[in-house]
């Protein structure tokens, strides 16, 4: 039976059926091309590019210098890089929703203050562009990354400086700071007890 099907398909009838199927697929808009994903993950609708993850992975590797790392550790560093970028993206989305903002002037001050872009203590625009080009990065991309880093730093500083006490904790703190203790001690010679031991 399979032999008969194959023979019919190879013949004129098979060619006609195949042509009809192809025409139907062409007119229905069926996309039969295979394109790889251009992103690693999506967080809140935002695509995380492979390049961002690779940059985070490179930063993880730089912590170890020129050491030869076992494959297990390399796999862990890759997983850490992916998790780091996803967490950072989610946090930045949250901060944006909460109204955290970094002004363009703050970004400009941050970039011009980086020693790597300075010549004789002054910001060098040509050096800035050249170093970014060497790292396959545009000024807009670098400035976006700087904005994100400044926003995260601002958030961390906010958390670090925002400590609070409950009324009971504050009362206890005052009590402890005002508390005074008296200590007395006595020295007892062991010679009086040696015969009993």
Coordinates of N, CA, C and O in Angstrom, one line a residue:
X1 N 0.8 -1.2 0.0 CA 0.0 0.0 0.0 C 0.9 1.3 0.0 O 0.6 2.2 -0.7
X2 N 1.9 1.3 0.8 CA 2.8 2.4 0.8 C 3.5 2.6 -0.5 O 3.8 3.7 -1.0
X3 N 3.8 1.5 -1.2 CA 4.4 1.6 -2.5 C 3.4 2.3 -3.5 O 3.9 3.1 -4.3
X4 N 2.2 2.0 -3.4 CA 1.2 2.6 -4.3 C 1.1 4.1 -4.0 O 1.0 4.9 -5.0
X5 N 1.1 4.5 -2.8 CA 1.0 5.9 -2.4 C 2.3 6.6 -2.9 O 2.2 7.7 -3.5
X6 N 3.4 6.0 -2.8 CA 4.6 6.7 -3.3 C 4.6 6.8 -4.8 O 5.0 7.8 -5.3
X7 N 4.1 5.8 -5.5 CA 4.1 5.9 -6.9 C 3.1 6.9 -7.4 O 3.4 7.7 -8.4
X8 N 2.0 7.1 -6.8 CA 1.0 8.1 -7.1 C 1.6 9.5 -6.8 O 1.3 10.4 -7.6
X9 N 2.3 9.6 -5.7 CA 2.8 10.9 -5.3 C 3.9 11.4 -6.3 O 4.0 12.6 -6.6
X10 N 4.7 10.5 -6.8 CA 5.7 10.8 -7.7 C 5.2 11.2 -9.1 O 5.7 12.1 -9.8
X11 N 4.0 10.7 -9.4 CA 3.4 11.0 -10.7 C 2.8 12.4 -10.8 O 3.0 13.2 -9.9
X12 N 2.0 12.6 -11.8 CA 1.4 13.9 -12.1 C 0.5 14.3 -11.0 O 0.4 15.5 -10.6
X13 N -0.3 13.4 -10.5 CA -1.3 13.7 -9.4 C -0.6 14.2 -8.2 O -1.0 15.2 -7.6
X14 N 0.5 13.6 -7.9 CA 1.3 14.0 -6.7 C 1.8 15.4 -6.9 O 1.8 16.2 -5.9
X15 N 2.3 15.7 -8.1 CA 2.8 17.0 -8.3 C 1.7 18.1 -8.3 O 1.9 19.2 -7.8
X16 N 0.6 17.8 -8.7 CA -0.6 18.7 -8.7 C -1.0 19.0 -7.2 O -1.2 20.1 -6.8
X17 N -1.0 17.9 -6.4 CA -1.4 18.0 -5.0 C -0.4 18.9 -4.3 O -0.7 19.8 -3.5
X18 N 0.9 18.6 -4.6 CA 2.0 19.4 -3.9 C 1.9 20.9 -4.3 O 2.0 21.8 -3.5
X19 N 1.6 21.2 -5.6 CA 1.5 22.6 -6.1 C 0.3 23.3 -5.4 O 0.4 24.4 -5.0
X20 N -0.8 22.6 -5.2 CA -2.0 23.2 -4.6 C -1.7 23.5 -3.1 O -2.0 24.5 -2.6
X21 N -1.0 22.6 -2.4 CA -0.6 22.8 -1.0 C 0.3 24.0 -0.9 O 0.1 24.9 0.0
X22 N 1.3 24.1 -1.8 CA 2.2 25.2 -1.7 C 1.5 26.5 -2.0 O 1.8 27.6 -1.4
X23 N 0.6 26.5 -3.0 CA -0.2 27.8 -3.3 C -1.1 28.2 -2.1 O -1.1 29.4 -1.8
X24 N -1.7 27.2 -1.5 CA -2.5 27.5 -0.3 C -1.7 28.1 0.8 O -2.1 29.0 1.5
X25 N -0.5 27.5 1.0 CA 0.4 28.0 2.1 C 0.9 29.5 1.7 O 1.0 30.3 2.6
X26 N 1.1 29.7 0.4 CA 1.6 31.0 0.0 C 0.5 32.1 0.2 O 0.7 33.2 0.7
X27 N -0.8 31.7 -0.1 CA -1.9 32.7 0.0 C -2.4 32.9 1.4 O -3.0 33.9 1.8
X28 N -2.2 31.9 2.3 CA -2.6 32.1 3.7 C -1.6 32.8 4.5 O -1.8 33.1 5.7
X29 N -0.4 33.1 4.0 CA 0.6 33.9 4.8 C 1.4 33.0 5.7 O 1.9 33.5 6.7
X30 N 1.4 31.8 5.5 CA 2.2 30.9 6.3 C 3.7 31.2 6.2 O 4.2 31.4 5.2
X31 N 4.3 31.5 7.4 CA 5.7 31.8 7.4 C 6.5 30.6 7.6 O 6.5 30.0 8.7
X32 N 7.1 30.1 6.6 CA 7.9 28.9 6.6 C 9.4 29.1 6.7 O 10.2 28.2 6.6
X33 N 9.8 30.3 7.0 CA 11.2 30.6 7.3 C 11.5 30.3 8.8 O 10.7 30.6 9.6
X34 N 12.7 29.9 9.1 CA 13.1 29.7 10.4 C 14.1 30.7 10.8 O 15.2 30.8 10.2
X35 N 13.7 31.6 11.8 CA 14.6 32.6 12.2 C 14.9 32.4 13.7 O 14.0 32.2 14.5
X36 N 16.2 32.5 14.1 CA 16.5 32.3 15.5 C 16.0 33.5 16.3 O 15.9 34.6 15.8
X37 N 15.8 33.3 17.6 CA 15.4 34.4 18.5 C 16.6 35.3 18.6 O 17.8 34.9 18.7
X38 N 16.3 36.6 18.7 CA 17.3 37.6 18.8 C 17.5 38.0 20.3 O 18.2 39.0 20.5
X39 N 16.9 37.3 21.2 CA 17.0 37.7 22.6 C 17.1 36.4 23.4 O 16.7 35.3 23.0
X40 N 17.5 36.6 24.7 CA 17.7 35.4 25.6 C 16.5 35.2 26.4 O 16.1 34.1 26.6
X41 N 15.9 36.3 26.9 CA 14.7 36.2 27.7 C 13.9 37.5 27.5 O 14.3 38.5 27.0
X42 N 12.6 37.4 28.0 CA 11.8 38.6 28.0 C 11.3 38.9 29.5 O 10.9 37.9 30.2
X43 N 11.5 40.1 29.9 CA 11.0 40.5 31.2 C 10.1 41.7 31.1 O 10.5 42.7 30.6
X44 N 8.8 41.4 31.4 CA 7.8 42.5 31.3 C 7.7 43.0 29.9 O 7.5 44.2 29.7
X45 N 7.9 42.1 28.9 CA 7.8 42.6 27.5 C 9.1 43.1 27.0 O 9.2 43.3 25.7
X46 N 10.0 43.3 27.8 CA 11.3 43.8 27.3 C 12.3 42.7 27.0 O 12.4 41.8 27.8
X47 N 12.8 42.7 25.8 CA 13.7 41.6 25.4 C 15.1 41.9 25.9 O 15.6 43.0 25.9
X48 N 15.7 40.8 26.4 CA 17.1 40.9 26.9 C 18.0 40.3 25.9 O 17.9 39.1 25.5
X49 N 18.9 41.1 25.3 CA 19.7 40.6 24.2 C 20.8 39.7 24.7 O 21.2 39.7 25.8
X50 N 21.2 38.9 23.7 CA 22.4 38.0 24.0 C 23.6 38.8 24.4 O 24.4 38.4 25.2
X51 N 23.8 40.0 23.7 CA 25.0 40.8 24.0 C 25.0 41.2 25.4 O 26.1 41.2 26.1
X52 N 23.9 41.6 26.0 CA 23.9 42.0 27.4 C 24.3 40.9 28.3 O 25.0 41.1 29.3
X53 N 23.8 39.7 28.1 CA 24.2 38.6 28.9 C 25.7 38.2 28.7 O 26.4 37.9 29.7
X54 N 26.2 38.3 27.5 CA 27.6 38.1 27.2 C 28.4 39.1 28.0 O 29.5 38.8 28.5
X55 N 28.0 40.4 28.0 CA 28.8 41.4 28.7 C 28.8 41.1 30.2 O 29.8 41.2 30.9
X56 N 27.7 40.7 30.8 CA 27.6 40.3 32.2 C 28.5 39.1 32.5 O 29.1 39.0 33.5
X57 N 28.5 38.1 31.5 CA 29.3 36.9 31.7 C 30.8 37.3 31.7 O 31.6 36.8 32.5
X58 N 31.2 38.2 30.7 CA 32.6 38.7 30.7 C 33.0 39.4 32.0 O 34.1 39.2 32.5
X59 N 32.1 40.1 32.5 CA 32.4 40.8 33.8 C 32.6 39.8 34.9 O 33.4 40.0 35.8
X60 N 31.8 38.7 34.9 CA 32.0 37.6 35.9 C 33.4 37.0 35.7 O 34.1 36.7 36.7
X61 N 33.7 36.7 34.4 CA 35.0 36.1 34.2 C 36.2 37.0 34.6 O 37.2 36.5 35.0
X62 N 36.1 38.3 34.4 CA 37.1 39.2 34.7 C 37.5 39.2 36.2 O 38.6 39.5 36.6
X63 N 36.5 38.8 37.1 CA 36.8 38.7 38.5 C 37.9 37.6 38.8 O 38.5 37.7 39.8
X64 N 38.0 36.7 37.9 CA 39.0 35.6 38.1 C 40.3 35.8 37.4 O 41.2 35.0 37.5
X65 N 40.4 36.9 36.7 CA 41.7 37.2 36.0 C 42.0 36.2 34.9 O 41.1 35.8 34.2
X66 N 43.2 35.7 34.9 CA 43.7 34.7 33.9 C 43.6 33.3 34.4 O 44.2 32.4 33.7
X67 N 42.9 33.0 35.5 CA 42.8 31.7 36.0 C 42.1 30.8 35.0 O 41.1 31.2 34.4
X68 N 42.5 29.6 34.9 CA 41.8 28.6 34.1 C 40.6 28.0 34.9 O 40.9 27.5 36.0
X69 N 39.4 28.2 34.5 CA 38.3 27.7 35.3 C 37.7 26.4 34.7 O 37.6 26.2 33.5
X70 N 37.2 25.6 35.6 CA 36.6 24.3 35.2 C 35.3 24.6 34.5 O 34.6 25.6 34.8
X71 N 34.9 23.7 33.6 CA 33.6 23.8 32.9 C 32.4 24.0 33.8 O 31.5 24.8 33.5
X72 N 32.4 23.3 35.0 CA 31.3 23.5 35.9 C 31.1 24.9 36.4 O 30.0 25.4 36.4
X73 N 32.2 25.5 36.7 CA 32.2 26.9 37.2 C 31.8 27.8 36.1 O 31.1 28.8 36.3
X74 N 32.3 27.6 34.9 CA 31.9 28.4 33.7 C 30.4 28.4 33.5 O 29.8 29.4 33.2
X75 N 29.8 27.2 33.6 CA 28.4 27.0 33.5 C 27.6 27.8 34.6 O 26.6 28.5 34.3
X76 N 28.2 27.8 35.8 CA 27.5 28.5 36.9 C 27.6 30.0 36.7 O 26.7 30.7 36.9
X77 N 28.8 30.5 36.1 CA 28.9 31.9 35.9 C 28.0 32.3 34.8 O 27.5 33.5 34.8
X78 N 27.7 31.5 33.8 CA 26.8 31.8 32.7 C 25.4 32.0 33.3 O 24.6 32.9 33.0
X79 N 25.0 31.0 34.2 CA 23.7 31.1 34.8 C 23.6 32.3 35.7 O 22.5 33.0 35.7
X80 N 24.6 32.7 36.4 CA 24.6 33.9 37.3 C 24.5 35.1 36.4 O 23.7 36.0 36.8
X81 N 25.1 35.1 35.3 CA 25.1 36.3 34.4 C 23.6 36.5 33.9 O 23.1 37.6 33.8
X82 N 23.0 35.4 33.5 CA 21.6 35.5 33.0 C 20.7 35.9 34.1 O 19.9 36.8 33.9
X83 N 20.8 35.4 35.3 CA 20.0 35.7 36.4 C 20.2 37.2 36.8 O 19.3 37.9 37.1
X84 N 21.5 37.6 36.7 CA 21.8 39.0 37.1 C 21.1 40.0 36.1 O 20.5 41.0 36.6
X85 N 21.2 39.7 34.8 CA 20.6 40.6 33.8 C 19.1 40.6 34.0 O 18.5 41.7 33.9
X86 N 18.5 39.5 34.2 CA 17.0 39.4 34.4 C 16.6 40.2 35.6 O 15.6 41.0 35.6
X87 N 17.3 40.0 36.7 CA 17.0 40.7 38.0 C 17.1 42.2 37.8 O 16.3 43.0 38.2
X88 N 18.2 42.6 37.2 CA 18.5 44.0 37.0 C 17.4 44.6 36.1 O 16.9 45.7 36.4
X89 N 17.0 43.9 35.1 CA 15.9 44.4 34.2 C 14.6 44.6 34.9 O 13.9 45.6 34.8
X90 N 14.3 43.6 35.7 CA 13.0 43.6 36.5 C 13.0 44.8 37.5 O 12.1 45.5 37.6
X91 N 14.2 44.9 38.1 CA 14.3 46.0 39.1 C 14.3 47.4 38.5 O 13.6 48.3 39.0
X92 N 14.9 47.5 37.3 CA 14.9 48.8 36.6 C 13.4 49.1 36.1 O 13.0 50.3 36.2
X93 N 12.7 48.1 35.7 CA 11.3 48.4 35.3 C 10.5 48.8 36.5 O 9.7 49.7 36.4
X94 N 10.7 48.2 37.7 CA 10.0 48.6 38.9 C 10.4 50.0 39.3 O 9.5 50.8 39.6
X95 N 11.7 50.3 39.2 CA 12.1 51.7 39.6 C 11.5 52.7 38.7 O 11.1 53.8 39.1
X96 N 11.4 52.4 37.4 CA 10.8 53.3 36.4 C 9.3 53.5 36.8 O 8.9 54.7 36.7
X97 N 8.6 52.5 37.1 CA 7.2 52.6 37.5 C 7.1 53.4 38.8 O 6.1 54.1 38.9
X98 N 8.0 53.3 39.7 CA 7.9 54.1 40.9 C 8.4 55.5 40.8 O 8.3 56.2 41.8
X99 N 8.9 55.9 39.7 CA 9.3 57.3 39.5 C 10.7 57.6 39.7 O 11.1 58.8 39.8
X100 N 11.6 56.6 39.9 CA 13.0 56.9 40.1 C 13.5 57.5 38.7 O 13.2 56.9 37.7
X101 N 14.2 58.5 38.8 CA 14.7 59.1 37.5 C 16.1 59.7 37.7 O 16.5 60.1 38.8
X102 N 16.9 59.6 36.6 CA 18.2 60.2 36.6 C 18.2 61.2 35.5 O 17.8 61.0 34.3
X103 N 18.6 62.4 35.8 CA 18.6 63.5 34.8 C 19.8 63.3 33.8 O 20.8 62.6 34.1
X104 N 19.6 64.0 32.6 CA 20.7 63.9 31.6 C 22.0 64.6 32.2 O 23.1 64.1 31.8
X105 N 21.8 65.6 33.0 CA 23.0 66.2 33.6 C 23.8 65.3 34.5 O 25.0 65.2 34.5
X106 N 23.0 64.4 35.3 CA 23.7 63.5 36.2 C 24.5 62.4 35.3 O 25.6 62.0 35.7
X107 N 23.9 62.0 34.2 CA 24.6 61.1 33.3 C 25.9 61.7 32.8 O 26.9 61.1 32.7
X108 N 25.7 63.0 32.3 CA 26.9 63.7 31.7 C 28.0 63.8 32.8 O 29.1 63.6 32.5
X109 N 27.6 64.2 34.0 CA 28.6 64.4 35.1 C 29.3 63.0 35.4 O 30.5 63.0 35.6
X110 N 28.5 62.0 35.4 CA 29.0 60.6 35.6 C 30.0 60.2 34.6 O 31.1 59.7 34.9
X111 N 29.7 60.4 33.3 CA 30.6 60.0 32.2 C 31.8 60.9 32.2 O 32.9 60.3 32.0
X112 N 31.7 62.2 32.3 CA 32.9 63.0 32.2 C 33.8 62.9 33.4 O 35.0 63.2 33.4
X113 N 33.2 62.3 34.5 CA 34.0 62.1 35.7 C 34.8 60.8 35.7 O 35.7 60.5 36.5
X114 N 34.5 59.9 34.7 CA 35.3 58.6 34.6 C 36.7 58.9 34.1 O 36.9 59.5 33.0
X115 N 37.7 58.4 34.8 CA 39.1 58.6 34.5 C 39.5 58.0 33.2 O 40.3 58.5 32.5
X116 N 38.8 56.9 32.8 CA 39.2 56.2 31.6 C 38.9 57.1 30.3 O 39.6 56.9 29.3
X117 N 38.0 58.1 30.4 CA 37.7 59.0 29.3 C 38.4 60.3 29.4 O 38.1 61.3 28.7
X118 N 39.4 60.4 30.3 CA 40.1 61.7 30.6 C 41.5 61.7 30.0 O 42.2 60.7 30.1
X119 N 41.9 62.9 29.6 CA 43.3 63.1 29.2 C 43.7 64.3 30.0 O 43.1 65.4 29.9
X120 N 44.8 64.2 30.7 CA 45.3 65.2 31.6 C 44.2 65.8 32.5 O 44.1 67.0 32.7
X121 N 43.4 64.9 33.0 CA 42.4 65.3 34.0 C 41.1 66.0 33.4 O 40.3 66.4 34.1
X122 N 41.1 66.0 32.1 CA 39.9 66.6 31.4 C 39.2 65.6 30.5 O 39.9 64.7 29.9
X123 N 37.9 65.7 30.4 CA 37.2 64.7 29.6 C 37.6 64.9 28.1 O 37.6 66.0 27.6
X124 N 37.8 63.8 27.5 CA 38.3 63.8 26.1 C 37.2 63.1 25.2 O 37.1 61.9 25.2
X125 N 36.5 64.0 24.5 CA 35.4 63.5 23.6 C 35.8 62.4 22.6 O 35.2 61.4 22.4
X126 N 37.0 62.7 22.0 CA 37.5 61.8 21.0 C 37.9 60.5 21.6 O 37.6 59.4 21.0
X127 N 38.5 60.5 22.7 CA 38.9 59.3 23.5 C 37.7 58.5 23.9 O 37.6 57.2 23.7
X128 N 36.6 59.2 24.3 CA 35.4 58.6 24.7 C 34.8 57.8 23.5 O 34.4 56.6 23.6
X129 N 34.7 58.4 22.4 CA 34.1 57.8 21.2 C 35.0 56.6 20.7 O 34.5 55.6 20.3
X130 N 36.3 56.8 20.7 CA 37.2 55.7 20.3 C 37.1 54.5 21.2 O 37.0 53.4 20.7
X131 N 37.1 54.7 22.5 CA 37.0 53.6 23.4 C 35.7 52.8 23.3 O 35.6 51.6 23.4
X132 N 34.6 53.6 23.1 CA 33.3 53.0 22.9 C 33.3 52.1 21.6 O 32.8 51.0 21.6
X133 N 33.9 52.7 20.5 CA 33.9 52.0 19.3 C 34.7 50.7 19.4 O 34.4 49.7 18.8
X134 N 35.8 50.8 20.1 CA 36.6 49.5 20.3 C 35.9 48.5 21.0 O 36.1 47.3 20.8
X135 N 34.9 48.9 21.9 CA 34.1 47.9 22.6 C 32.7 47.6 21.9 O 31.8 47.1 22.5
X136 N 32.7 48.1 20.7 CA 31.5 47.9 19.8 C 30.2 48.4 20.6 O 29.2 47.7 20.8
X137 N 30.3 49.6 21.0 CA 29.2 50.3 21.7 C 29.0 51.7 21.2 O 30.0 52.4 21.0
X138 N 27.8 52.1 21.1 CA 27.5 53.4 20.7 C 27.4 54.3 21.9 O 27.1 53.8 23.0
X139 N 27.6 55.6 21.8 CA 27.4 56.5 23.0 C 26.0 56.4 23.6 O 25.8 56.4 24.8
X140 N 25.0 56.2 22.7 CA 23.6 56.1 23.2 C 23.4 54.9 24.1 O 22.8 54.9 25.2
X141 N 24.0 53.8 23.7 CA 24.0 52.5 24.5 C 24.7 52.7 25.8 O 24.2 52.3 26.8
X142 N 25.9 53.3 25.7 CA 26.7 53.5 27.0 C 25.9 54.4 27.9 O 25.9 54.2 29.1
X143 N 25.3 55.5 27.4 CA 24.6 56.4 28.2 C 23.4 55.7 28.9 O 23.0 56.0 30.0
X144 N 22.7 54.8 28.1 CA 21.6 54.1 28.7 C 22.0 53.2 29.8 O 21.4 53.1 30.8
X145 N 23.2 52.5 29.6 CA 23.7 51.7 30.6 C 24.1 52.5 31.9 O 23.9 52.0 33.0
X146 N 24.7 53.7 31.6 CA 25.1 54.5 32.8 C 23.8 55.0 33.5 O 23.8 55.0 34.8
X147 N 22.8 55.3 32.8 CA 21.5 55.7 33.5 C 21.0 54.6 34.3 O 20.6 54.8 35.5
X148 N 21.1 53.3 33.8 CA 20.6 52.2 34.6 C 21.5 52.0 35.8 O 20.9 51.8 36.9
X149 N 22.8 52.1 35.7 CA 23.7 51.9 36.9 C 23.4 53.0 37.9 O 23.4 52.7 39.1
X150 N 23.3 54.2 37.4 CA 23.0 55.3 38.4 C 21.7 55.1 39.1 O 21.5 55.4 40.3
X151 N 20.7 54.7 38.4 CA 19.4 54.4 39.0 C 19.5 53.3 40.0 O 18.9 53.5 41.1
X152 N 20.2 52.3 39.7 CA 20.4 51.2 40.7 C 21.2 51.7 41.9 O 20.8 51.3 43.1
X153 N 22.2 52.5 41.7 CA 23.0 53.0 42.8 C 22.1 53.9 43.7 O 22.2 53.9 44.9
X154 N 21.3 54.7 43.0 CA 20.4 55.6 43.8 C 19.4 54.8 44.7 O 19.2 55.1 45.8
X155 N 18.9 53.7 44.1 CA 18.0 52.8 44.8 C 18.7 52.2 46.0 O 18.1 52.2 47.1
X156 N 19.9 51.7 45.8 CA 20.6 51.1 46.9 C 21.0 52.1 48.0 O 20.9 51.7 49.2
X157 N 21.3 53.3 47.6 CA 21.6 54.3 48.6 C 20.3 54.7 49.4 O 20.4 54.9 50.6
X158 N 19.2 54.7 48.7 CA 17.9 54.9 49.4 C 17.6 53.9 50.5 O 17.2 54.2 51.6
X159 N 17.9 52.6 50.1 CA 17.6 51.5 51.0 C 18.6 51.6 52.2 O 18.2 51.4 53.4
X160 N 19.9 51.9 51.9 CA 20.9 51.9 52.9 C 20.7 53.0 54.0 O 21.0 52.8 55.1
X161 N 20.1 54.1 53.5 CA 19.9 55.3 54.4 C 18.5 55.3 55.1 O 18.3 56.2 55.9
X162 N 17.7 54.4 54.7 CA 16.3 54.5 55.2 C 16.1 53.4 56.3 O 15.4 52.5 56.2
X163 N 16.7 53.7 57.5 CA 16.5 52.8 58.6 C 15.4 53.4 59.5 O 15.3 54.7 59.5
X164 N 14.6 52.6 60.1 CA 13.5 53.2 61.0 C 13.4 52.3 62.2 O 13.8 51.2 62.3
X165 N 12.8 52.9 63.3 CA 12.6 52.2 64.5 C 11.1 52.3 64.8 O 10.4 53.2 64.5
X166 N 10.6 51.2 65.4 CA 9.3 51.2 66.0 C 9.4 52.0 67.3 O 10.5 52.1 67.9
X167 N 8.3 52.5 67.8 CA 8.3 53.2 69.1 C 8.9 52.3 70.2 O 9.7 52.8 71.1
X168 N 8.6 51.1 70.3 CA 9.1 50.2 71.3 C 10.6 50.0 71.2 O 11.3 50.1 72.2
X169 N 11.1 49.9 69.9 CA 12.6 49.8 69.7 C 13.3 51.0 70.1 O 14.4 51.0 70.7
X170 N 12.7 52.2 69.8 CA 13.3 53.5 70.1 C 13.3 53.7 71.7 O 14.4 54.1 72.2
X171 N 12.3 53.3 72.3 CA 12.2 53.4 73.8 C 13.3 52.5 74.4 O 14.1 52.9 75.3
X172 N 13.4 51.3 73.9 CA 14.5 50.4 74.4 C 15.9 50.9 74.1 O 16.8 50.7 75.0
X173 N 16.1 51.5 73.0 CA 17.4 52.1 72.7 C 17.7 53.2 73.7 O 18.9 53.3 74.2
X174 N 16.8 54.0 74.0 CA 17.0 55.1 75.0 C 17.3 54.5 76.3 O 18.3 55.0 77.0
X175 N 16.6 53.5 76.7 CA 16.8 52.9 78.0 C 18.2 52.3 78.1 O 18.9 52.4 79.1
X176 N 18.6 51.6 77.0 CA 19.9 51.0 77.0 C 21.0 52.0 77.0 O 22.1 51.8 77.7
X177 N 20.9 53.1 76.3 CA 21.9 54.1 76.3 C 22.0 54.9 77.6 O 23.1 55.4 78.0
X178 N 20.9 55.0 78.4 CA 20.9 55.7 79.7 C 21.2 54.7 80.8 O 21.3 55.1 82.0
X179 N 21.3 53.5 80.5 CA 21.5 52.5 81.6 C 22.9 52.6 82.2 O 23.8 52.7 81.4
X180 N 23.0 52.4 83.5 CA 24.3 52.4 84.1 C 24.4 51.1 84.9 O 23.4 50.7 85.5
X181 N 25.6 50.6 85.0 CA 25.8 49.3 85.7 C 26.9 49.6 86.7 O 27.9 50.2 86.4
X182 N 26.8 48.9 87.8 CA 27.9 49.0 88.8 C 28.5 47.6 88.9 O 27.8 46.6 89.0
X183 N 29.8 47.6 88.9 CA 30.5 46.3 88.9 C 31.4 46.3 90.1 O 32.1 47.3 90.3
X184 N 31.4 45.2 90.9 CA 32.4 45.0 92.0 C 33.1 43.7 91.8 O 32.5 42.8 91.3
X185 N 34.3 43.6 92.3 CA 34.9 42.3 92.2 C 35.8 42.2 93.5 O 36.2 43.2 94.1
X186 N 36.1 40.9 93.7 CA 37.0 40.6 94.9 C 38.0 39.6 94.5 O 37.8 38.8 93.6
X187 N 39.2 39.7 95.0 CA 40.2 38.8 94.7 C 40.4 37.8 95.9 O 40.5 38.3 97.1
X188 N 40.3 36.6 95.7 CA 40.3 35.5 96.8 C 41.6 34.7 96.5 O 41.9 34.2 95.5
X189 N 42.4 34.6 97.6 CA 43.6 33.9 97.5 C 43.3 32.4 97.5 O 42.5 31.9 98.4
X190 N 44.0 31.6 96.7 CA 43.8 30.2 96.7 C 44.5 29.5 97.9 O 44.1 28.3 98.2
X191 N 45.4 30.1 98.5 CA 46.1 29.5 99.6 C 45.2 29.1 100.8 O 45.5 28.1 101.4
X192 N 44.2 29.8 101.0 CA 43.3 29.4 102.1 C 42.5 28.2 101.8 O 42.0 27.5 102.8
X193 N 42.4 27.7 100.6 CA 41.6 26.5 100.3 C 42.4 25.4 99.8 O 41.9 24.3 99.6
X194 N 43.7 25.5 99.7 CA 44.6 24.4 99.2 C 44.5 23.1 100.1 O 44.4 22.0 99.5
X195 N 44.4 23.3 101.4 CA 44.4 22.1 102.3 C 43.1 21.3 102.0 O 43.0 20.1 102.3
X196 N 42.0 22.0 101.7 CA 40.7 21.3 101.5 C 40.6 20.5 100.2 O 39.7 19.7 100.0
X197 N 41.5 20.8 99.3 CA 41.4 20.2 97.9 C 42.1 18.9 97.9 O 43.2 18.8 98.4

